[in-house]
């Protein structure tokens, strides 16, 4: 059986969220409808942005999950991404710090969804 893992992020405005994620990831969507847009992240992995499921999401609503971008480049790459995102005005919740699995930082998208940048295991 062939499987694919699709991580769905609920957003208020899928096209606006796709512009945000497209710029962060340096890629274009692989599939687009007005309320559902996906990015092909590689074999068997997609990121989907879905609007219309939770009208008027509030940043005050606790988010209990994260999209994690796992990088191969080590601390230098993580620090470079942190600097790049900071200069673009991305909201940063936690600056780079060393935790049990390596250097990581935490940001949020315009809907309050958490985005972690960390080393690949």
Short mmCIF file of N, CA, C and O in Angstrom, two decimals:
data_model
loop_
_atom_site.label_atom_id
_atom_site.label_comp_id
_atom_site.label_asym_id
_atom_site.label_seq_id
_atom_site.Cartn_x
_atom_site.Cartn_y
_atom_site.Cartn_z
N UNK A 1 0.84 -1.17 0.00
CA UNK A 1 0.00 0.00 0.00
C UNK A 1 0.89 1.24 0.00
O UNK A 1 1.84 1.35 0.77
N UNK A 2 0.56 2.18 -0.84
CA UNK A 2 1.26 3.46 -0.87
C UNK A 2 0.52 4.43 0.02
O UNK A 2 -0.69 4.55 -0.06
N UNK A 3 1.27 5.13 0.86
CA UNK A 3 0.64 6.10 1.75
C UNK A 3 1.33 7.45 1.62
O UNK A 3 2.47 7.55 1.18
N UNK A 4 0.60 8.45 2.00
CA UNK A 4 1.14 9.80 2.05
C UNK A 4 0.66 10.43 3.34
O UNK A 4 -0.47 10.22 3.76
N UNK A 5 1.52 11.20 3.97
CA UNK A 5 1.14 11.91 5.18
C UNK A 5 0.89 13.37 4.79
O UNK A 5 1.75 14.03 4.21
N UNK A 6 -0.33 13.83 5.08
CA UNK A 6 -0.71 15.22 4.81
C UNK A 6 -0.92 15.90 6.15
O UNK A 6 -1.81 15.50 6.91
N UNK A 7 -0.12 16.90 6.44
CA UNK A 7 -0.31 17.70 7.64
C UNK A 7 -1.21 18.86 7.27
O UNK A 7 -0.88 19.65 6.39
N UNK A 8 -2.38 18.95 7.93
CA UNK A 8 -3.36 19.99 7.62
C UNK A 8 -3.27 21.09 8.67
O UNK A 8 -3.31 20.82 9.87
N UNK A 9 -3.15 22.32 8.19
CA UNK A 9 -3.12 23.49 9.06
C UNK A 9 -4.38 24.30 8.76
O UNK A 9 -4.61 24.67 7.60
N UNK A 10 -5.20 24.54 9.78
CA UNK A 10 -6.43 25.31 9.60
C UNK A 10 -6.11 26.80 9.62
O UNK A 10 -5.42 27.29 10.53
N UNK A 11 -6.60 27.52 8.62
CA UNK A 11 -6.30 28.94 8.45
C UNK A 11 -7.59 29.68 8.10
O UNK A 11 -8.56 29.08 7.64
N UNK A 12 -7.60 30.99 8.29
CA UNK A 12 -8.75 31.81 7.92
C UNK A 12 -8.83 32.05 6.42
O UNK A 12 -9.90 32.10 5.85
N UNK A 13 -7.69 32.24 5.77
CA UNK A 13 -7.62 32.62 4.36
C UNK A 13 -6.54 31.77 3.70
O UNK A 13 -5.35 32.07 3.82
N UNK A 14 -6.95 30.71 3.00
CA UNK A 14 -5.99 29.78 2.41
C UNK A 14 -5.03 30.46 1.42
O UNK A 14 -3.83 30.22 1.48
N UNK A 15 -5.51 31.31 0.49
CA UNK A 15 -4.56 31.96 -0.42
C UNK A 15 -3.53 32.84 0.30
O UNK A 15 -2.35 32.83 -0.05
N UNK A 16 -3.96 33.57 1.34
CA UNK A 16 -3.01 34.40 2.10
C UNK A 16 -2.01 33.52 2.84
O UNK A 16 -0.80 33.80 2.85
N UNK A 17 -2.49 32.44 3.43
CA UNK A 17 -1.60 31.52 4.13
C UNK A 17 -0.62 30.86 3.16
O UNK A 17 0.55 30.67 3.47
N UNK A 18 -1.10 30.55 1.94
CA UNK A 18 -0.22 29.93 0.94
C UNK A 18 0.89 30.89 0.53
O UNK A 18 2.02 30.47 0.31
N UNK A 19 0.58 32.18 0.42
CA UNK A 19 1.63 33.15 0.11
C UNK A 19 2.66 33.18 1.23
O UNK A 19 3.87 33.19 0.98
N UNK A 20 2.20 33.18 2.48
CA UNK A 20 3.10 33.18 3.64
C UNK A 20 4.00 31.94 3.63
O UNK A 20 5.22 32.04 3.68
N UNK A 21 3.40 30.75 3.55
CA UNK A 21 4.18 29.51 3.58
C UNK A 21 5.03 29.36 2.32
O UNK A 21 6.16 28.87 2.39
N UNK A 22 4.51 29.78 1.17
CA UNK A 22 5.29 29.70 -0.06
C UNK A 22 6.58 30.49 0.02
O UNK A 22 7.64 30.03 -0.41
N UNK A 23 6.49 31.69 0.62
CA UNK A 23 7.69 32.51 0.77
C UNK A 23 8.65 31.88 1.79
O UNK A 23 9.86 31.83 1.56
N UNK A 24 8.12 31.36 2.89
CA UNK A 24 8.99 30.73 3.89
C UNK A 24 9.69 29.50 3.35
O UNK A 24 10.87 29.27 3.62
N UNK A 25 8.93 28.68 2.60
CA UNK A 25 9.47 27.42 2.10
C UNK A 25 10.21 27.57 0.76
O UNK A 25 10.89 26.64 0.34
N UNK A 26 10.02 28.70 0.11
CA UNK A 26 10.66 28.89 -1.19
C UNK A 26 10.08 27.98 -2.26
O UNK A 26 10.80 27.47 -3.11
N UNK A 27 8.76 27.76 -2.21
CA UNK A 27 8.12 26.88 -3.20
C UNK A 27 6.71 27.35 -3.50
O UNK A 27 6.15 28.17 -2.78
N UNK A 28 6.17 26.81 -4.57
CA UNK A 28 4.81 27.12 -4.99
C UNK A 28 3.89 25.96 -4.62
O UNK A 28 4.35 24.81 -4.51
N UNK A 29 2.60 26.23 -4.45
CA UNK A 29 1.66 25.15 -4.16
C UNK A 29 1.63 24.10 -5.27
O UNK A 29 1.84 24.41 -6.44
N UNK A 30 1.33 22.88 -4.88
CA UNK A 30 1.20 21.79 -5.85
C UNK A 30 -0.26 21.56 -6.23
O UNK A 30 -0.56 20.94 -7.25
N UNK A 31 -1.20 22.06 -5.41
CA UNK A 31 -2.63 21.91 -5.66
C UNK A 31 -3.33 23.10 -5.03
O UNK A 31 -3.02 23.47 -3.89
N UNK A 32 -4.29 23.70 -5.76
CA UNK A 32 -4.97 24.89 -5.24
C UNK A 32 -6.45 24.88 -5.56
O UNK A 32 -6.85 24.64 -6.70
N UNK A 33 -7.27 25.12 -4.55
CA UNK A 33 -8.66 25.48 -4.69
C UNK A 33 -8.82 26.74 -3.82
O UNK A 33 -7.89 27.08 -3.08
N UNK A 34 -9.95 27.42 -3.86
CA UNK A 34 -10.08 28.63 -3.06
C UNK A 34 -9.89 28.41 -1.55
O UNK A 34 -9.42 29.30 -0.85
N UNK A 35 -10.23 27.25 -1.04
CA UNK A 35 -10.14 27.02 0.40
C UNK A 35 -9.21 25.92 0.84
O UNK A 35 -9.10 25.63 2.03
N UNK A 36 -8.50 25.28 -0.11
CA UNK A 36 -7.62 24.15 0.24
C UNK A 36 -6.42 24.19 -0.70
O UNK A 36 -6.58 24.08 -1.92
N UNK A 37 -5.24 24.36 -0.13
CA UNK A 37 -4.02 24.50 -0.93
C UNK A 37 -2.95 23.61 -0.32
O UNK A 37 -2.77 23.59 0.90
N UNK A 38 -2.25 22.85 -1.18
CA UNK A 38 -1.21 21.97 -0.67
C UNK A 38 0.16 22.29 -1.26
O UNK A 38 0.27 22.84 -2.36
N UNK A 39 1.18 21.92 -0.50
CA UNK A 39 2.58 21.99 -0.93
C UNK A 39 3.14 20.58 -0.88
O UNK A 39 2.99 19.88 0.13
N UNK A 40 3.77 20.14 -1.95
CA UNK A 40 4.43 18.85 -2.01
C UNK A 40 5.80 19.01 -1.36
O UNK A 40 6.68 19.68 -1.89
N UNK A 41 5.98 18.38 -0.21
CA UNK A 41 7.23 18.50 0.54
C UNK A 41 8.23 17.41 0.22
O UNK A 41 9.32 17.40 0.77
N UNK A 42 7.87 16.49 -0.65
CA UNK A 42 8.75 15.39 -1.01
C UNK A 42 7.94 14.11 -1.02
O UNK A 42 6.74 14.11 -0.73
N UNK A 43 8.58 13.00 -1.33
CA UNK A 43 7.86 11.73 -1.42
C UNK A 43 7.07 11.41 -0.15
O UNK A 43 7.63 11.33 0.94
N UNK A 44 5.76 11.33 -0.31
CA UNK A 44 4.90 10.91 0.79
C UNK A 44 4.59 11.98 1.83
O UNK A 44 4.05 11.64 2.88
N UNK A 45 4.91 13.24 1.57
CA UNK A 45 4.65 14.29 2.57
C UNK A 45 4.10 15.55 1.90
O UNK A 45 4.67 16.04 0.93
N UNK A 46 2.99 16.04 2.43
CA UNK A 46 2.38 17.27 1.94
C UNK A 46 1.98 18.15 3.12
O UNK A 46 1.66 17.65 4.21
N UNK A 47 1.98 19.45 2.88
CA UNK A 47 1.46 20.43 3.83
C UNK A 47 0.21 21.01 3.19
O UNK A 47 0.26 21.52 2.07
N UNK A 48 -0.92 20.93 3.89
CA UNK A 48 -2.19 21.46 3.38
C UNK A 48 -2.65 22.62 4.24
O UNK A 48 -2.56 22.57 5.47
N UNK A 49 -3.16 23.65 3.59
CA UNK A 49 -3.74 24.81 4.26
C UNK A 49 -5.23 24.79 3.94
O UNK A 49 -5.61 24.81 2.77
N UNK A 50 -6.07 24.74 4.96
CA UNK A 50 -7.49 24.56 4.76
C UNK A 50 -8.26 25.65 5.49
O UNK A 50 -8.15 25.80 6.71
N UNK A 51 -9.04 26.42 4.75
CA UNK A 51 -9.87 27.45 5.36
C UNK A 51 -11.33 27.05 5.27
O UNK A 51 -11.70 26.17 4.50
N UNK A 52 -12.16 27.70 6.06
CA UNK A 52 -13.59 27.42 6.04
C UNK A 52 -14.02 26.39 7.05
O UNK A 52 -15.21 26.18 7.24
N UNK A 53 -13.09 25.74 7.71
CA UNK A 53 -13.46 24.73 8.69
C UNK A 53 -13.66 25.34 10.07
O UNK A 53 -14.44 24.87 10.86
N UNK A 54 -12.91 26.36 10.37
CA UNK A 54 -13.01 27.06 11.65
C UNK A 54 -13.03 28.54 11.35
O UNK A 54 -11.99 29.17 11.22
N UNK A 55 -14.21 29.08 11.19
CA UNK A 55 -14.35 30.50 10.86
C UNK A 55 -13.76 31.36 11.96
O UNK A 55 -13.88 31.06 13.14
N UNK A 56 -13.11 32.41 11.53
CA UNK A 56 -12.55 33.41 12.44
C UNK A 56 -11.68 32.80 13.52
O UNK A 56 -11.88 32.99 14.71
N UNK A 57 -10.68 32.03 13.10
CA UNK A 57 -9.71 31.51 14.06
C UNK A 57 -9.09 32.68 14.81
O UNK A 57 -8.80 33.71 14.24
N UNK A 58 -8.86 32.50 16.06
CA UNK A 58 -8.28 33.55 16.88
C UNK A 58 -6.88 33.15 17.33
O UNK A 58 -6.68 32.00 17.75
N UNK A 59 -5.93 34.07 17.27
CA UNK A 59 -4.59 33.76 17.81
C UNK A 59 -4.64 33.43 19.30
O UNK A 59 -3.73 32.83 19.83
N UNK A 60 -5.74 33.82 19.98
CA UNK A 60 -5.86 33.52 21.41
C UNK A 60 -6.21 32.06 21.68
O UNK A 60 -6.11 31.61 22.82
N UNK A 61 -6.65 31.35 20.66
CA UNK A 61 -6.99 29.94 20.84
C UNK A 61 -5.68 29.16 20.99
O UNK A 61 -4.79 29.27 20.15
N UNK A 62 -5.54 28.37 22.05
CA UNK A 62 -4.30 27.61 22.24
C UNK A 62 -4.07 26.64 21.08
O UNK A 62 -4.99 25.97 20.64
N UNK A 63 -2.86 26.61 20.58
CA UNK A 63 -2.47 25.67 19.54
C UNK A 63 -1.67 24.56 20.21
O UNK A 63 -0.72 24.83 20.94
N UNK A 64 -2.07 23.33 19.99
CA UNK A 64 -1.42 22.21 20.67
C UNK A 64 -0.57 21.37 19.74
O UNK A 64 -0.12 20.30 20.10
N UNK A 65 -0.36 21.84 18.52
CA UNK A 65 0.49 21.11 17.58
C UNK A 65 1.38 22.11 16.86
O UNK A 65 1.19 23.31 16.96
N UNK A 66 2.35 21.59 16.14
CA UNK A 66 3.29 22.42 15.40
C UNK A 66 3.56 21.80 14.05
O UNK A 66 3.54 20.57 13.90
N UNK A 67 3.84 22.63 13.06
CA UNK A 67 4.45 22.18 11.82
C UNK A 67 5.94 22.27 12.09
O UNK A 67 6.43 23.30 12.54
N UNK A 68 6.66 21.19 11.87
CA UNK A 68 8.10 21.20 12.12
C UNK A 68 8.85 21.06 10.81
O UNK A 68 8.63 20.12 10.05
N UNK A 69 9.71 22.04 10.52
CA UNK A 69 10.57 21.98 9.36
C UNK A 69 11.91 21.42 9.82
O UNK A 69 12.66 22.10 10.53
N UNK A 70 12.19 20.19 9.47
CA UNK A 70 13.42 19.51 9.89
C UNK A 70 14.48 19.70 8.82
O UNK A 70 14.29 19.32 7.66
N UNK A 71 15.59 20.31 9.20
CA UNK A 71 16.66 20.68 8.27
C UNK A 71 17.88 19.80 8.44
O UNK A 71 18.20 19.36 9.54
N UNK A 72 18.60 19.59 7.34
CA UNK A 72 19.83 18.79 7.36
C UNK A 72 21.07 19.60 7.69
O UNK A 72 22.08 19.05 8.06
N UNK A 73 21.00 20.95 7.56
CA UNK A 73 22.20 21.78 7.61
C UNK A 73 22.81 22.06 8.96
O UNK A 73 23.83 22.71 9.04
N UNK A 74 22.21 21.63 10.04
CA UNK A 74 22.77 21.86 11.36
C UNK A 74 22.54 23.26 11.89
O UNK A 74 21.75 24.04 11.34
N UNK A 75 23.21 23.61 12.99
CA UNK A 75 23.00 24.89 13.67
C UNK A 75 23.18 26.11 12.77
O UNK A 75 22.44 27.09 12.91
N UNK A 76 24.17 26.09 11.88
CA UNK A 76 24.39 27.25 11.00
C UNK A 76 23.18 27.52 10.12
O UNK A 76 22.77 28.67 9.95
N UNK A 77 22.58 26.47 9.58
CA UNK A 77 21.39 26.64 8.74
C UNK A 77 20.20 27.11 9.56
O UNK A 77 19.44 27.99 9.13
N UNK A 78 20.03 26.57 10.75
CA UNK A 78 18.92 26.98 11.61
C UNK A 78 19.05 28.44 11.99
O UNK A 78 18.09 29.21 11.93
N UNK A 79 20.27 28.88 12.35
CA UNK A 79 20.49 30.29 12.67
C UNK A 79 20.24 31.18 11.46
O UNK A 79 19.69 32.28 11.59
N UNK A 80 20.64 30.73 10.27
CA UNK A 80 20.43 31.51 9.05
C UNK A 80 18.94 31.66 8.75
O UNK A 80 18.47 32.76 8.39
N UNK A 81 18.17 30.59 8.90
CA UNK A 81 16.72 30.65 8.68
C UNK A 81 16.09 31.59 9.70
O UNK A 81 15.22 32.39 9.38
N UNK A 82 16.53 31.51 10.95
CA UNK A 82 16.02 32.40 11.99
C UNK A 82 16.26 33.86 11.61
O UNK A 82 15.34 34.69 11.69
N UNK A 83 17.45 34.20 11.17
CA UNK A 83 17.77 35.57 10.77
C UNK A 83 16.91 36.00 9.58
O UNK A 83 16.39 37.12 9.54
N UNK A 84 16.78 35.10 8.59
CA UNK A 84 15.99 35.41 7.40
C UNK A 84 14.53 35.67 7.76
O UNK A 84 13.94 36.66 7.33
N UNK A 85 13.93 34.79 8.56
CA UNK A 85 12.53 34.96 8.93
C UNK A 85 12.35 36.21 9.78
O UNK A 85 11.38 36.94 9.61
N UNK A 86 13.26 36.46 10.71
CA UNK A 86 13.17 37.66 11.55
C UNK A 86 13.19 38.92 10.71
O UNK A 86 12.40 39.85 10.94
N UNK A 87 14.06 38.94 9.70
CA UNK A 87 14.16 40.13 8.85
C UNK A 87 12.92 40.32 7.98
O UNK A 87 12.63 41.43 7.55
N UNK A 88 12.16 39.24 7.75
CA UNK A 88 10.91 39.33 6.98
C UNK A 88 9.73 39.72 7.85
O UNK A 88 8.61 39.87 7.36
N UNK A 89 9.95 39.83 9.15
CA UNK A 89 8.87 40.21 10.05
C UNK A 89 8.02 39.05 10.55
O UNK A 89 6.94 39.27 11.10
N UNK A 90 8.49 37.81 10.37
CA UNK A 90 7.77 36.66 10.88
C UNK A 90 7.78 36.73 12.42
O UNK A 90 8.80 37.04 13.03
N UNK A 91 6.64 36.47 13.04
CA UNK A 91 6.55 36.50 14.49
C UNK A 91 7.29 35.31 15.07
O UNK A 91 6.98 34.16 14.75
N UNK A 92 8.26 35.59 15.92
CA UNK A 92 9.08 34.56 16.55
C UNK A 92 8.62 34.41 18.00
O UNK A 92 8.57 35.38 18.75
N UNK A 93 8.29 33.19 18.40
CA UNK A 93 7.89 32.92 19.78
C UNK A 93 9.08 32.54 20.66
O UNK A 93 9.04 32.74 21.87
N UNK A 94 10.09 31.95 20.06
CA UNK A 94 11.27 31.53 20.82
C UNK A 94 12.49 31.57 19.94
O UNK A 94 12.51 30.98 18.86
N UNK A 95 13.50 32.28 20.38
CA UNK A 95 14.76 32.37 19.63
C UNK A 95 15.49 31.04 19.66
O UNK A 95 15.18 30.17 20.49
N UNK A 96 16.48 30.86 18.76
CA UNK A 96 17.20 29.59 18.74
C UNK A 96 17.79 29.24 20.10
O UNK A 96 18.37 30.09 20.77
N UNK A 97 17.58 27.99 20.47
CA UNK A 97 18.17 27.49 21.71
C UNK A 97 18.42 26.00 21.55
O UNK A 97 17.76 25.32 20.77
N UNK A 98 19.37 25.53 22.30
CA UNK A 98 19.73 24.12 22.24
C UNK A 98 18.85 23.33 23.20
O UNK A 98 18.76 23.65 24.38
N UNK A 99 18.16 22.34 22.67
CA UNK A 99 17.32 21.45 23.48
C UNK A 99 17.83 20.03 23.27
O UNK A 99 18.82 19.81 22.62
N UNK A 100 17.14 19.05 23.79
CA UNK A 100 17.61 17.67 23.73
C UNK A 100 17.92 17.14 22.35
O UNK A 100 18.78 16.30 22.17
N UNK A 101 17.23 17.62 21.33
CA UNK A 101 17.44 17.12 19.97
C UNK A 101 18.24 18.07 19.10
O UNK A 101 18.41 17.84 17.91
N UNK A 102 18.75 19.17 19.66
CA UNK A 102 19.58 20.11 18.90
C UNK A 102 19.03 21.53 18.96
O UNK A 102 18.11 21.83 19.71
N UNK A 103 19.60 22.40 18.14
CA UNK A 103 19.20 23.80 18.08
C UNK A 103 17.85 23.93 17.39
O UNK A 103 17.61 23.30 16.35
N UNK A 104 16.96 24.74 17.96
CA UNK A 104 15.62 24.90 17.41
C UNK A 104 15.09 26.29 17.74
O UNK A 104 15.57 26.94 18.66
N UNK A 105 14.11 26.75 16.94
CA UNK A 105 13.37 27.96 17.29
C UNK A 105 11.92 27.80 16.88
O UNK A 105 11.57 26.89 16.12
N UNK A 106 11.08 28.69 17.41
CA UNK A 106 9.65 28.58 17.20
C UNK A 106 9.09 29.90 16.68
O UNK A 106 9.38 30.96 17.22
N UNK A 107 8.28 29.81 15.62
CA UNK A 107 7.62 30.97 15.01
C UNK A 107 6.13 30.66 14.91
O UNK A 107 5.69 29.56 15.25
N UNK A 108 5.35 31.65 14.47
CA UNK A 108 3.92 31.42 14.23
C UNK A 108 3.54 32.02 12.89
O UNK A 108 4.14 32.99 12.43
N UNK A 109 2.51 31.43 12.27
CA UNK A 109 1.97 31.99 11.04
C UNK A 109 0.93 33.06 11.40
O UNK A 109 0.63 33.26 12.59
N UNK A 110 0.36 33.76 10.43
CA UNK A 110 -0.60 34.82 10.74
C UNK A 110 -1.86 34.35 11.47
O UNK A 110 -2.55 35.15 12.09
N UNK A 111 -2.17 33.05 11.44
CA UNK A 111 -3.33 32.52 12.15
C UNK A 111 -2.98 31.98 13.53
O UNK A 111 -3.83 31.44 14.23
N UNK A 112 -1.72 32.11 13.94
CA UNK A 112 -1.30 31.65 15.26
C UNK A 112 -0.83 30.21 15.30
O UNK A 112 -0.54 29.69 16.38
N UNK A 113 -0.74 29.54 14.15
CA UNK A 113 -0.24 28.17 14.11
C UNK A 113 1.28 28.18 14.29
O UNK A 113 1.98 28.97 13.67
N UNK A 114 1.77 27.28 15.11
CA UNK A 114 3.20 27.23 15.43
C UNK A 114 4.01 26.54 14.34
O UNK A 114 3.57 25.54 13.78
N UNK A 115 5.19 27.10 14.08
CA UNK A 115 6.12 26.53 13.11
C UNK A 115 7.47 26.38 13.82
O UNK A 115 8.06 27.37 14.24
N UNK A 116 7.93 25.17 13.98
CA UNK A 116 9.23 24.91 14.60
C UNK A 116 10.25 24.60 13.51
O UNK A 116 9.96 23.88 12.56
N UNK A 117 11.43 25.16 13.65
CA UNK A 117 12.57 24.81 12.80
C UNK A 117 13.54 24.07 13.67
O UNK A 117 13.91 24.54 14.76
N UNK A 118 13.94 22.88 13.23
CA UNK A 118 14.77 22.00 14.05
C UNK A 118 15.65 21.15 13.15
O UNK A 118 15.41 21.07 11.94
N UNK A 119 16.66 20.49 13.72
CA UNK A 119 17.49 19.59 12.91
C UNK A 119 16.75 18.29 12.59
O UNK A 119 15.90 17.84 13.37
N UNK A 120 17.08 17.73 11.45
CA UNK A 120 16.53 16.41 11.09
C UNK A 120 17.15 15.38 12.02
O UNK A 120 18.33 15.45 12.34
N UNK A 121 16.34 14.44 12.47
CA UNK A 121 16.84 13.36 13.36
C UNK A 121 17.85 12.51 12.65
O UNK A 121 17.79 12.25 11.50
#
